[in-house]
Coordinates of C-alpha atoms in Angstrom, one line a residue:
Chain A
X294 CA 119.0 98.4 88.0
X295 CA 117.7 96.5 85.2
X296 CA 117.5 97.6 81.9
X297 CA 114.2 97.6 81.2
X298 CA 113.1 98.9 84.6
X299 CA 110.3 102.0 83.7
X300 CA 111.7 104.0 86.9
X301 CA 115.1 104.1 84.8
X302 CA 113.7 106.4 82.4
X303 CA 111.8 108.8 84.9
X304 CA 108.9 107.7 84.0
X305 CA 108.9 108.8 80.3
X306 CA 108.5 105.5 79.1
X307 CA 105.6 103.3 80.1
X308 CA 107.2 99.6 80.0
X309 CA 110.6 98.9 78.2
X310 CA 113.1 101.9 77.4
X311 CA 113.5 102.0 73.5
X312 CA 116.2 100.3 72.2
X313 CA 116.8 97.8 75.4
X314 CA 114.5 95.0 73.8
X315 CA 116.1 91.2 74.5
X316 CA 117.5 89.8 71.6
X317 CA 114.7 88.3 69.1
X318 CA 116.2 85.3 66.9
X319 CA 114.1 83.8 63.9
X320 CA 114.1 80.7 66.2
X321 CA 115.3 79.9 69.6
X322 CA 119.2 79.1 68.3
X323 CA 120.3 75.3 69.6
X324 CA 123.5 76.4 71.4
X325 CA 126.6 73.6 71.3
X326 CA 128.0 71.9 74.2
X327 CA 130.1 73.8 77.3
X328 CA 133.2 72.7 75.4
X329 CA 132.3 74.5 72.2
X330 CA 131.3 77.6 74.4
X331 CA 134.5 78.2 75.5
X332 CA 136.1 77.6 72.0
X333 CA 133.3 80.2 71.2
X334 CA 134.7 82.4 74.1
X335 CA 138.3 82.1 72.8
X336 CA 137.7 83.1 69.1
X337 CA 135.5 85.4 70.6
X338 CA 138.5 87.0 72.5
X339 CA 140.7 86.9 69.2
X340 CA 138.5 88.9 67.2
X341 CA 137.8 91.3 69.8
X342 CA 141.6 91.6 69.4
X343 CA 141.9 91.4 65.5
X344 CA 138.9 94.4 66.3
X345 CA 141.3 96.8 68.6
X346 CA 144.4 96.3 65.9
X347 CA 142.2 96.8 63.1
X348 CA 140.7 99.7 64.3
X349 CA 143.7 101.2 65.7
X350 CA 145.7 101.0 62.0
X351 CA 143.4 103.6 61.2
X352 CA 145.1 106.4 63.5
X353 CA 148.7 105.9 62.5
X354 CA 149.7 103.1 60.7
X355 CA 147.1 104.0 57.7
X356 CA 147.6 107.8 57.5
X357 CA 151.8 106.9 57.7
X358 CA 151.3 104.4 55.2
X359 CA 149.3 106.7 52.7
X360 CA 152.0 109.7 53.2
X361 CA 154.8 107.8 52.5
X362 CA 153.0 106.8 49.3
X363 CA 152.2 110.1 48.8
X364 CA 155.7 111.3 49.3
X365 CA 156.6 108.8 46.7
X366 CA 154.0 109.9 44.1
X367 CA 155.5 113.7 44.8
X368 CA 159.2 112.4 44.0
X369 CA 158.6 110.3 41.1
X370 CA 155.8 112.8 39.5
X371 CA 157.5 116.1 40.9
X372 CA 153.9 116.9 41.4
X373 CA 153.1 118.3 45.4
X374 CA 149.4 118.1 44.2
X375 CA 149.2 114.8 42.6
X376 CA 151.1 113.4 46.4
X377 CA 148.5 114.8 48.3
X378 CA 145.9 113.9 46.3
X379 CA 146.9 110.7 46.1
X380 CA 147.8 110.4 50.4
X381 CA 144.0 112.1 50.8
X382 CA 141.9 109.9 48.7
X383 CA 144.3 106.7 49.3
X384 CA 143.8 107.1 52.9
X385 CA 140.2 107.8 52.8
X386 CA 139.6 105.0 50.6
X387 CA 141.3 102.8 53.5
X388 CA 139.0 104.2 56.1
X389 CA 136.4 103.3 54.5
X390 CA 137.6 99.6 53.4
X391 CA 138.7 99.4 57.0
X392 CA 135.5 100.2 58.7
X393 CA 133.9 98.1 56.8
X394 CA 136.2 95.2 57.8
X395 CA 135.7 96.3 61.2
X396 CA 132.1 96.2 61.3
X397 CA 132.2 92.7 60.3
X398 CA 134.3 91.7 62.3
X399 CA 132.2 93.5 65.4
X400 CA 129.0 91.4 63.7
X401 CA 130.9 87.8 64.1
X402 CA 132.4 89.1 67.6
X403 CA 128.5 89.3 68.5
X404 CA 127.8 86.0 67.2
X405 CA 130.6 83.9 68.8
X406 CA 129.5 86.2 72.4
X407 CA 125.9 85.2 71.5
X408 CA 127.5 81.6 70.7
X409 CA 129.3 81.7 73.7
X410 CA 126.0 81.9 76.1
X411 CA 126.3 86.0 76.5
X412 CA 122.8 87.9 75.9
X413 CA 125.1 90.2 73.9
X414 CA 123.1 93.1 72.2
X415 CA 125.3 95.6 71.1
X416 CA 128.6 95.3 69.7
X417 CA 131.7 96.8 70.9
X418 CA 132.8 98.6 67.7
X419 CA 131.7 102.6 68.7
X420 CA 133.5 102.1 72.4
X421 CA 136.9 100.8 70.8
X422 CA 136.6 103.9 67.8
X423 CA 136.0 106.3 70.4
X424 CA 138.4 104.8 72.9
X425 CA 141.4 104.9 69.9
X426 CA 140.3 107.9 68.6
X427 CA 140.7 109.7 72.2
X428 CA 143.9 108.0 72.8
X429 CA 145.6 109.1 69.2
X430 CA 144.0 112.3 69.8
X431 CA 146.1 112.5 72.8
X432 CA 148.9 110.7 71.9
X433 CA 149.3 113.1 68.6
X434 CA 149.3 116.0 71.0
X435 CA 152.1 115.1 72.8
X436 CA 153.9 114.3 69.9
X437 CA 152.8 117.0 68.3
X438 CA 153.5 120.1 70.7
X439 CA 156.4 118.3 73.5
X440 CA 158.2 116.5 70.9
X441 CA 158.2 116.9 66.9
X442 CA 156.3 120.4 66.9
X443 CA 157.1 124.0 67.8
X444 CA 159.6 122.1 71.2
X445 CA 162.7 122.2 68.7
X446 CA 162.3 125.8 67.8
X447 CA 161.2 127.0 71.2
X448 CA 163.4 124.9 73.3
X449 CA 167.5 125.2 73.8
X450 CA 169.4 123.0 71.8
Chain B
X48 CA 131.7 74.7 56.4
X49 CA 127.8 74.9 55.5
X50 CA 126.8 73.9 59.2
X51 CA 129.9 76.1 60.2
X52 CA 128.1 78.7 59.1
X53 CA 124.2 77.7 59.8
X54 CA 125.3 77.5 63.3
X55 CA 127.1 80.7 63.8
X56 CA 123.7 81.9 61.4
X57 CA 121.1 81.2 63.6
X58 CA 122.3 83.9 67.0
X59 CA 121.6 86.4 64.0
X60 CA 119.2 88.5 65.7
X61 CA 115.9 89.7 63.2
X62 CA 116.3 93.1 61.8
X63 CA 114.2 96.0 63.5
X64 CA 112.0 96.0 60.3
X65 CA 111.3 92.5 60.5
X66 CA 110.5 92.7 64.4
X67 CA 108.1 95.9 63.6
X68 CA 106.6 93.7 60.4
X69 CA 105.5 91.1 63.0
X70 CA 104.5 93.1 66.0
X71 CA 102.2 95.3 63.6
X72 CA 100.3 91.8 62.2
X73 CA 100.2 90.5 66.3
X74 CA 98.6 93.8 66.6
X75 CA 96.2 93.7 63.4
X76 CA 95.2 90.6 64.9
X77 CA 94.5 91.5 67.9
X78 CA 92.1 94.2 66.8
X79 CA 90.3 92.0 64.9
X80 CA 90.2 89.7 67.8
X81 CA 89.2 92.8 70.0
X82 CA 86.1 93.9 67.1
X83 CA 84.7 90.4 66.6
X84 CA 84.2 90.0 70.1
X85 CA 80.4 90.5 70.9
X86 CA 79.7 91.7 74.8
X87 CA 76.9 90.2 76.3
X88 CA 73.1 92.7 76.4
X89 CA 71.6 91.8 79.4
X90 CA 68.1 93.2 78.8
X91 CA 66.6 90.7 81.2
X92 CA 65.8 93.2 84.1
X93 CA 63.2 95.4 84.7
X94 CA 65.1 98.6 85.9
X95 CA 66.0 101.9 84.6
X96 CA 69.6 101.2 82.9
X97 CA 71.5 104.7 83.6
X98 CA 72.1 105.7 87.1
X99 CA 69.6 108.2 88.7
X100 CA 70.2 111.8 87.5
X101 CA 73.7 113.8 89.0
X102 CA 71.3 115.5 91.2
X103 CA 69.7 112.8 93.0
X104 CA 73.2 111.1 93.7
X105 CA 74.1 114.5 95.6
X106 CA 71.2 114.7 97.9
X107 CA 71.9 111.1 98.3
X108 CA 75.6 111.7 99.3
X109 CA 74.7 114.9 101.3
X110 CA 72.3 113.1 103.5
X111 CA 75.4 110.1 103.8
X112 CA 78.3 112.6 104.6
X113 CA 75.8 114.6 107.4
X114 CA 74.6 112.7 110.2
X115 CA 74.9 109.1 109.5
X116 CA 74.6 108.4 113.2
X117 CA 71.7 109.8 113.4
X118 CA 68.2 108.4 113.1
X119 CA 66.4 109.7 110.0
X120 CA 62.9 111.7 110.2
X121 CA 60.5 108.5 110.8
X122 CA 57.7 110.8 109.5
X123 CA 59.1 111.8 105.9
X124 CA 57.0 114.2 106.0
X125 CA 58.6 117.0 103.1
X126 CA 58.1 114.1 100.9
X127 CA 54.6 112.6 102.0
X128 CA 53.3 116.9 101.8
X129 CA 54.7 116.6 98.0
X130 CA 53.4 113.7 96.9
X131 CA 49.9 114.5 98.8
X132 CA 49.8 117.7 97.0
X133 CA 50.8 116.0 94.0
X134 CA 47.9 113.6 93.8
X135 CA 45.2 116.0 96.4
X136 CA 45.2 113.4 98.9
X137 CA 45.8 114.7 102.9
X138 CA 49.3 113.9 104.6
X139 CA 48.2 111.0 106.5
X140 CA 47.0 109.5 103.5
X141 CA 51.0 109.0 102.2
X142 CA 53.5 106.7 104.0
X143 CA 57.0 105.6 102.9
X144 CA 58.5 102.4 102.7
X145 CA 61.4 100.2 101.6
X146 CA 60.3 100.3 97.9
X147 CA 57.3 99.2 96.5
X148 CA 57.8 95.4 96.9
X149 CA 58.0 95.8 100.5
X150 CA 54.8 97.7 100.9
X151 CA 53.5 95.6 99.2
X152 CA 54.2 93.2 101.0
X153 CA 52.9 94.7 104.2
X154 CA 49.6 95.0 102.5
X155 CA 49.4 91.3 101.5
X156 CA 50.2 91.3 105.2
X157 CA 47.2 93.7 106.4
X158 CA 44.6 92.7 104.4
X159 CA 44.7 88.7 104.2
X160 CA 45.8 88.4 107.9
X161 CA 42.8 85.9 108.5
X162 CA 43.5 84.3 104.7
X163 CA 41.5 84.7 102.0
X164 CA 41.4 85.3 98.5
X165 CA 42.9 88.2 96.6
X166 CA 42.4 88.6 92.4
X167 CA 45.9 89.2 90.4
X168 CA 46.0 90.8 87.4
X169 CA 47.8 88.4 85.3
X170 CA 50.2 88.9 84.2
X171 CA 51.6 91.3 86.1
X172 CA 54.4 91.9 88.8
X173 CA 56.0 88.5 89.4
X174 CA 56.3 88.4 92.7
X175 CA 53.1 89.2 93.7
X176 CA 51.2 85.7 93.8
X177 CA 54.6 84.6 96.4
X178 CA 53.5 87.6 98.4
X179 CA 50.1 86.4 99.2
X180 CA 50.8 83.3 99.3
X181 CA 53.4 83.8 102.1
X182 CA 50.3 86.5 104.1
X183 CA 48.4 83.1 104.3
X184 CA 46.3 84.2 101.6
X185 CA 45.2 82.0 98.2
X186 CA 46.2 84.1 94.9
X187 CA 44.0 83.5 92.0
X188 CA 45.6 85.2 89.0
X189 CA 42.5 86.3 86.7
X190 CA 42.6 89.1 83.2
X191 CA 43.0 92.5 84.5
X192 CA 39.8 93.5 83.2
X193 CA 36.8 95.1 85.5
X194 CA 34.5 92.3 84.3
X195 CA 36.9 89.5 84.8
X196 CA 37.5 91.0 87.9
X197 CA 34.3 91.2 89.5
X198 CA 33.4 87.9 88.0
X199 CA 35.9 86.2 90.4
X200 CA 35.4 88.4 93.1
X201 CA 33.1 86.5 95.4
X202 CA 32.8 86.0 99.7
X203 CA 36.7 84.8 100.3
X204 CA 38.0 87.5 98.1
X205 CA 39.6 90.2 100.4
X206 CA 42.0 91.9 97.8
X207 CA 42.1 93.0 94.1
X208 CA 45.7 93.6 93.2
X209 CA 46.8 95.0 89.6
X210 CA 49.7 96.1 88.3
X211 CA 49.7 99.3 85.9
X212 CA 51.7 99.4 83.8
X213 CA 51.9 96.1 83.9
X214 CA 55.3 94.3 84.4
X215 CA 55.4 92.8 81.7
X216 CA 53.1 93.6 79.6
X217 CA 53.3 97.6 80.0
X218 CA 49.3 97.3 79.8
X219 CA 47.6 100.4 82.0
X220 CA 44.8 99.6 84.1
X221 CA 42.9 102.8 83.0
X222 CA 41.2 105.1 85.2
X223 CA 37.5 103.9 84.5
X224 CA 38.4 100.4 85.1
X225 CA 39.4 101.3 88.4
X226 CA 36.3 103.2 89.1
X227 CA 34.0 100.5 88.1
X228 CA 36.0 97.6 90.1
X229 CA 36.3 99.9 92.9
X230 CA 32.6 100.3 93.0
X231 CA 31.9 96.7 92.0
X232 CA 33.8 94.9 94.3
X233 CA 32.5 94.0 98.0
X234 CA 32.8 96.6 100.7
X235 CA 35.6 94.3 103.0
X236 CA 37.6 94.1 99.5
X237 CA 40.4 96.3 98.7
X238 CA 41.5 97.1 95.4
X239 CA 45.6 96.8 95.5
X240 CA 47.2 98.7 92.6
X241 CA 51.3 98.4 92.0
X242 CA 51.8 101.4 90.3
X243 CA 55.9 101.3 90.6
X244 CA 56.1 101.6 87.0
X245 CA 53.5 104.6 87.6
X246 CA 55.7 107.7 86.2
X247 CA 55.4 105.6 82.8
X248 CA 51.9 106.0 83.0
X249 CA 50.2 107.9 80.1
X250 CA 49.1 111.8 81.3
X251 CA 46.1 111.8 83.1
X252 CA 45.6 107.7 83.5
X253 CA 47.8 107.1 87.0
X254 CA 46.0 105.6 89.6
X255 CA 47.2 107.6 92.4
X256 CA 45.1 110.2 91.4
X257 CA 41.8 108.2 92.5
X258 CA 42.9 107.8 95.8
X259 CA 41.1 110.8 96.8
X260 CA 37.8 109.9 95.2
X261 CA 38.1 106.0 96.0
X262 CA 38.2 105.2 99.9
X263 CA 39.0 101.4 99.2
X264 CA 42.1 101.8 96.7
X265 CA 45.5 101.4 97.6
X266 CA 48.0 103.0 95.2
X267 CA 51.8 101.4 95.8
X268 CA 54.3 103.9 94.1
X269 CA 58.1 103.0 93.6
X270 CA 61.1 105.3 93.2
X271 CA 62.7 103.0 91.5
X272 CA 61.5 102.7 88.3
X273 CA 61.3 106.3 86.3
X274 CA 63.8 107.5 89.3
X275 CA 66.0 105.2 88.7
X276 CA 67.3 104.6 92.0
X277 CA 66.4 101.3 92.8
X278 CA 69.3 100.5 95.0
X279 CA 68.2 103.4 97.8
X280 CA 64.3 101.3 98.2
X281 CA 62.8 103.8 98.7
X282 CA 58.7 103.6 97.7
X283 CA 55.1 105.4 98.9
X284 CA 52.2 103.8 99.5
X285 CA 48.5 106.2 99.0
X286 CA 45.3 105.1 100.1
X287 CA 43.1 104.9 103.3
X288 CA 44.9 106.2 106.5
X289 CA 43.9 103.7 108.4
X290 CA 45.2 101.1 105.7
X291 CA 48.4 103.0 105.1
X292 CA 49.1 103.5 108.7
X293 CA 49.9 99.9 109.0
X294 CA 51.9 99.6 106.0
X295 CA 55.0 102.1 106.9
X296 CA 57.7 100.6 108.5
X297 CA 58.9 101.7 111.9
X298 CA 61.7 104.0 111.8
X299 CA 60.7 105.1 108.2
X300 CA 63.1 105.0 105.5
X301 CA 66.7 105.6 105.3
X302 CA 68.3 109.3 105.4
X303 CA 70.3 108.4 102.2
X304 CA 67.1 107.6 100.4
X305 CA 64.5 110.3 102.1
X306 CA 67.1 112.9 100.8
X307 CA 67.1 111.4 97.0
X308 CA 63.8 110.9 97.0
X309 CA 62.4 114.4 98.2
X310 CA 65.0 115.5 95.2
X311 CA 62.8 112.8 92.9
X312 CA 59.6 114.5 94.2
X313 CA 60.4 118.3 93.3
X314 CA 59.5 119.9 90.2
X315 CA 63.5 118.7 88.6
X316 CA 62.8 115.5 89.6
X317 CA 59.9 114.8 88.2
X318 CA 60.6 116.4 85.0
X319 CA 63.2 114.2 84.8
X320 CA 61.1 111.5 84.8
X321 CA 58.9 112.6 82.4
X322 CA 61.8 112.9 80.1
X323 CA 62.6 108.9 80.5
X324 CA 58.8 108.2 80.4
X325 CA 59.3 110.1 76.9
X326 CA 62.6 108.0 76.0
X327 CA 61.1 104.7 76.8
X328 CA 58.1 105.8 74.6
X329 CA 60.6 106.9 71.8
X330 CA 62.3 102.9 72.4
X331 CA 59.1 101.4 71.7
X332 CA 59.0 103.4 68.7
X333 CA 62.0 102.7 67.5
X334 CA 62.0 98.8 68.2
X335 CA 58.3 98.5 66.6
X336 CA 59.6 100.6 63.4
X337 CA 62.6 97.9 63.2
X338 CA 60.1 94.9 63.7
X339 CA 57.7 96.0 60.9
X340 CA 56.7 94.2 58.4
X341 CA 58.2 90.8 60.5
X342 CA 56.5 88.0 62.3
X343 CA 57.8 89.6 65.4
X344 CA 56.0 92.1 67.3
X345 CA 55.8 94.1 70.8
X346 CA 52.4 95.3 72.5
X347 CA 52.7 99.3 72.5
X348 CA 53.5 100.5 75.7
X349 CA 55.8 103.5 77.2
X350 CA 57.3 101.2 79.6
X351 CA 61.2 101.0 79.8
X352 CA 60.5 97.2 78.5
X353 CA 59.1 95.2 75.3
X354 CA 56.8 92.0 75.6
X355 CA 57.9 90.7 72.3
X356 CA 56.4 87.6 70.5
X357 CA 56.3 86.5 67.0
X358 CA 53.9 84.4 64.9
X359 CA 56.8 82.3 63.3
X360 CA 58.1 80.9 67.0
X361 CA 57.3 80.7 70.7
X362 CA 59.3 82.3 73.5
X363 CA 61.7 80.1 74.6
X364 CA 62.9 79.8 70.8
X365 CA 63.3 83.6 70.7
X366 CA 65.1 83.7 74.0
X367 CA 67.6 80.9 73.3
X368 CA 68.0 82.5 69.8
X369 CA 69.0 85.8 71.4
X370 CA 71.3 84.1 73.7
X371 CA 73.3 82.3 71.2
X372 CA 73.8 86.0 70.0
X373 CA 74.7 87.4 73.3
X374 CA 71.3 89.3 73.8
X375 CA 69.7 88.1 76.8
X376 CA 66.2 88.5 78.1
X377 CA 64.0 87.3 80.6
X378 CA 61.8 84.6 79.2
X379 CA 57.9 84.4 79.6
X380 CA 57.4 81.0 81.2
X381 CA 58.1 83.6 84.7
X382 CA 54.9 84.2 84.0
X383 CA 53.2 81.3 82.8
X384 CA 53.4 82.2 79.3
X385 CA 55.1 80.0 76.9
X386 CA 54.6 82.6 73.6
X387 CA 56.4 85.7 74.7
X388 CA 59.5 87.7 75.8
X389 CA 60.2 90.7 78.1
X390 CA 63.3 92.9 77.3
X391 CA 64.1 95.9 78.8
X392 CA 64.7 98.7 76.1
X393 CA 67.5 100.7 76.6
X394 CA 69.6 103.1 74.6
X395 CA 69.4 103.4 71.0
X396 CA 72.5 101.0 70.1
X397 CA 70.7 98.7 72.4
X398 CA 67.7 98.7 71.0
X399 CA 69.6 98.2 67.5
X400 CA 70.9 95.1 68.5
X401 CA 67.9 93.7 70.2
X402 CA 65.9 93.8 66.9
X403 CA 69.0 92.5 64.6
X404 CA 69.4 90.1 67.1
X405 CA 65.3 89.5 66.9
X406 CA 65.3 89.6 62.9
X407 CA 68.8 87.9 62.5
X408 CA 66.9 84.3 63.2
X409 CA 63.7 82.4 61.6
X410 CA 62.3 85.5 63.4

């Protein structure tokens, strides 16, 4: 079904859902030759891929990063506080320095697609955040409960 | 690295505020578009300009939905015993027929069979010089007044016909004038009156109420006019039995219309009527009030319609400059008059536009 088809919304809509409008450039953009398409479809693919890595530092490379710094602010300081502190903020100031990267990097992935001959109007940034998010959430379950967490105490060694 | 980046620049899509910035000017524009445009007024016709009253359209539609297969009452009798009462006349003294143009018609028909002359009131309705001419009879258009009337009237004259109120003057042939033609005229003439516009007649001044006292007047009525329901054609014709006898048509008129038109005849009906005679009255009014003090004028008249002229221009320069403004009325060359202009008067806003329209020019 099309996205802009008014029977998709039940009827609530008369003519196109909200949100589902084509894509309206300043002026229609003079795409490049077939050859530069595919170079377009390529770097396209690699920052997709820079995307997922970036995005996927953020639920276990990042918070490892920050507690070992924070482990090493407690030794040199003696100061439990100041390494938290320090891990906490650190780490939250990555997030933030990291989503921004990531959110730029989703805006050029859009304009190489868009480069690339793709009518593509959303990027892909909330699906790979809520894919990796789901998939460390899981993935620090199991860690969590069948391997590093209460399975030493409970289970025969 | 600059066109690097242009290129990759211009698949940058326009932010929702920009988007919303130019749909809401589109729009703006649009409606400016949509409040300059000026609809054409067609004010050109004679006929009432709302449809007929709720009540009329149900009798109507009552008599459709019933028996449409069958034929109608030839006779219409429930609304010839109304109007006969109406105007103290006996029953066989009323027929029905296909509107007034149609009997009349049928009486250019029954009277100048063998030829002859018959007087017009000039101007009056437009058609009715065609009509005797196609009877085999000679029209000769003379001032509808008793002297000019009787002036003209000489051996090959066989018919008088006037028009009161006049289309489209909305002058009323008054009740003495009738009398003294009536009287004046020779005995094989008959005096003709088209009283469709008759309901716009002031109190007291119809012609249908002489038929009684007058044995050589016919009175042609119409319900189209103050009824408003000119698409049924539905009309009566009053006068000498023997005269009106050969004027109905065979099979009488249609169920549709016999149903709307006994409505138009009761007490409802005809205060109805009376209320549009009062709202064309309250038109003139208004458009005289508006053309005060200008070249332009209208003769006073409680006719749904204005003959306008003005001291400063003849007709055809008022009608073309009401065209260029969208305003459009029927020019009076239709009558052989070169000085004036009929337009129907309709509601208020109407009429409001008319007379900027009228004043807007070298009025």
């Amino acid at each position: 079904m099309p996205r802009n088809d008014p029977t998709d919304t039940g009827g609530l809509f008369i003519g196109r859902r909200p949100g589902t409008g084509p894509v309206r450039y300043r002026k229609p953009p003079d795409r490049g030759g077939a050859r530069r398409r595919r170079t377009d479809a390529l770097l396209a693919a690699a920052v997709l891929a820079a995307e997922l890595l970036v995005v996927l530092s953020m639920f276990g490379p990042q918070p490892i990063a920050w507690l070992w710094v924070g482990s090493q602010v407690d030794y040199r300081t003696d100061s439990v506080f100041l390494g938290i502190i320090v891990a906490f903020l650190g780490l939250l100031a990555s997030m933030i320095l990291t989503l921004m990267l990531a959110t730029r990097l989703d805006n050029l992935w859009r304009l190489l697609r868009r480069a690339a001959g793709h009518d593509q109007r959303e990027g892909m940034l909330g699906r790979i955040f809520a894919t990796a998010a789901i998939v460390a959430a899981i993935a620090f379950t199991v860690w969590l409960v069948l391997l590093e967490g209460p399975a030493p105490s409970v289970a025969p060694r | 690295m600059k066109r690097f980046r242009e290129y990759y620049r211009q698949f940058e899509e326009m932010p929702p505020e920009e988007v919303s910035l130019e749909l809401r000017a589109r729009r703006e524009e649009e409606k400016r578009r949509a409040l300059s445009r000026v609809d054409p007024l067609d004010l050109s016709g004679a006929a009432w300009h709302e449809p007929p009253h709720p009540e009329a359209v149900n009798a109507a539609t009552f008599a459709l939905r019933r028996a449409l297969n069958a034929y109608p009452d030839p006779s219409g009798t429930p609304i010839r015993e109304a109007l006969a009462e109406r105007h103290g006349i006996a029953l066989d003294e009323v027929v029905l027929g296909h509107g007034a143009g149609e009997l009349l018609r049928a009486a250019c028909a029954a009277l100048l069979r063998g030829g002859g002359d018959a007087l017009v009131g000039w101007p009056g309705w437009q058609p009715l010089p065609e009509l005797i001419e196609d009877a085999g009879g000679r029209a000769v258009p003379v001032a509808p007044t008793a002297a000019e009337m009787l002036a003209h009237a000489g051996a090959a004259s066989r018919a008088v016909l006037l028009s009161s109120p006049a289309d489209p003057t909305g002058a009323v042939v008054a009740r003495g004038t009738l009398r003294e033609l009536c009287a004046g005229v020779p005995e094989e003439v008959t005096v003709v009156v088209d009283e469709a516009l008759g309901e716009f007649d002031p109190e007291g001044e119809d012609a249908a109420g002489l038929v009684a006292e007058l044995p050589n007047l016919l009175v042609v009525r119409s319900f189209s006019k103050a009824h408003a329901m000119a698409g049924l054609r539905a009309g009566a014709a009053l006068g000498p039995p023997g005269l009106v006898a050969r004027l109905a048509p065979s099979g009488g008129i249609g169920a549709p219309a016999q149903a709307a038109a006994l409505w138009a005849v009761s007490d409802r009906g005809l205060e109805i009527a009376a209320r549009r005679r009062a709202a064309a009255a309250a038109a003139h009014e208004r458009l005289a009030a508006a053309l005060a003090g200008s070249p332009l004028s209208a003769l006073p008249a409680t006719v749904p319609f204005a003959w306008i002229s003005s001291d400063a221009e003849d007709g055809p320069a008022i009608a073309a400059r009401l065209a260029a403004q969208q305003v459009f009325v029927a020019p009076g060359r239709l009558w052989g008059d070169e000085r004036h202009v009929r337009a129907a008067l309709r509601e208020p806003t109407a009429i409001d536009r008319l007379a900027g329209a009228l004043l807007g020019g070298p009025g």
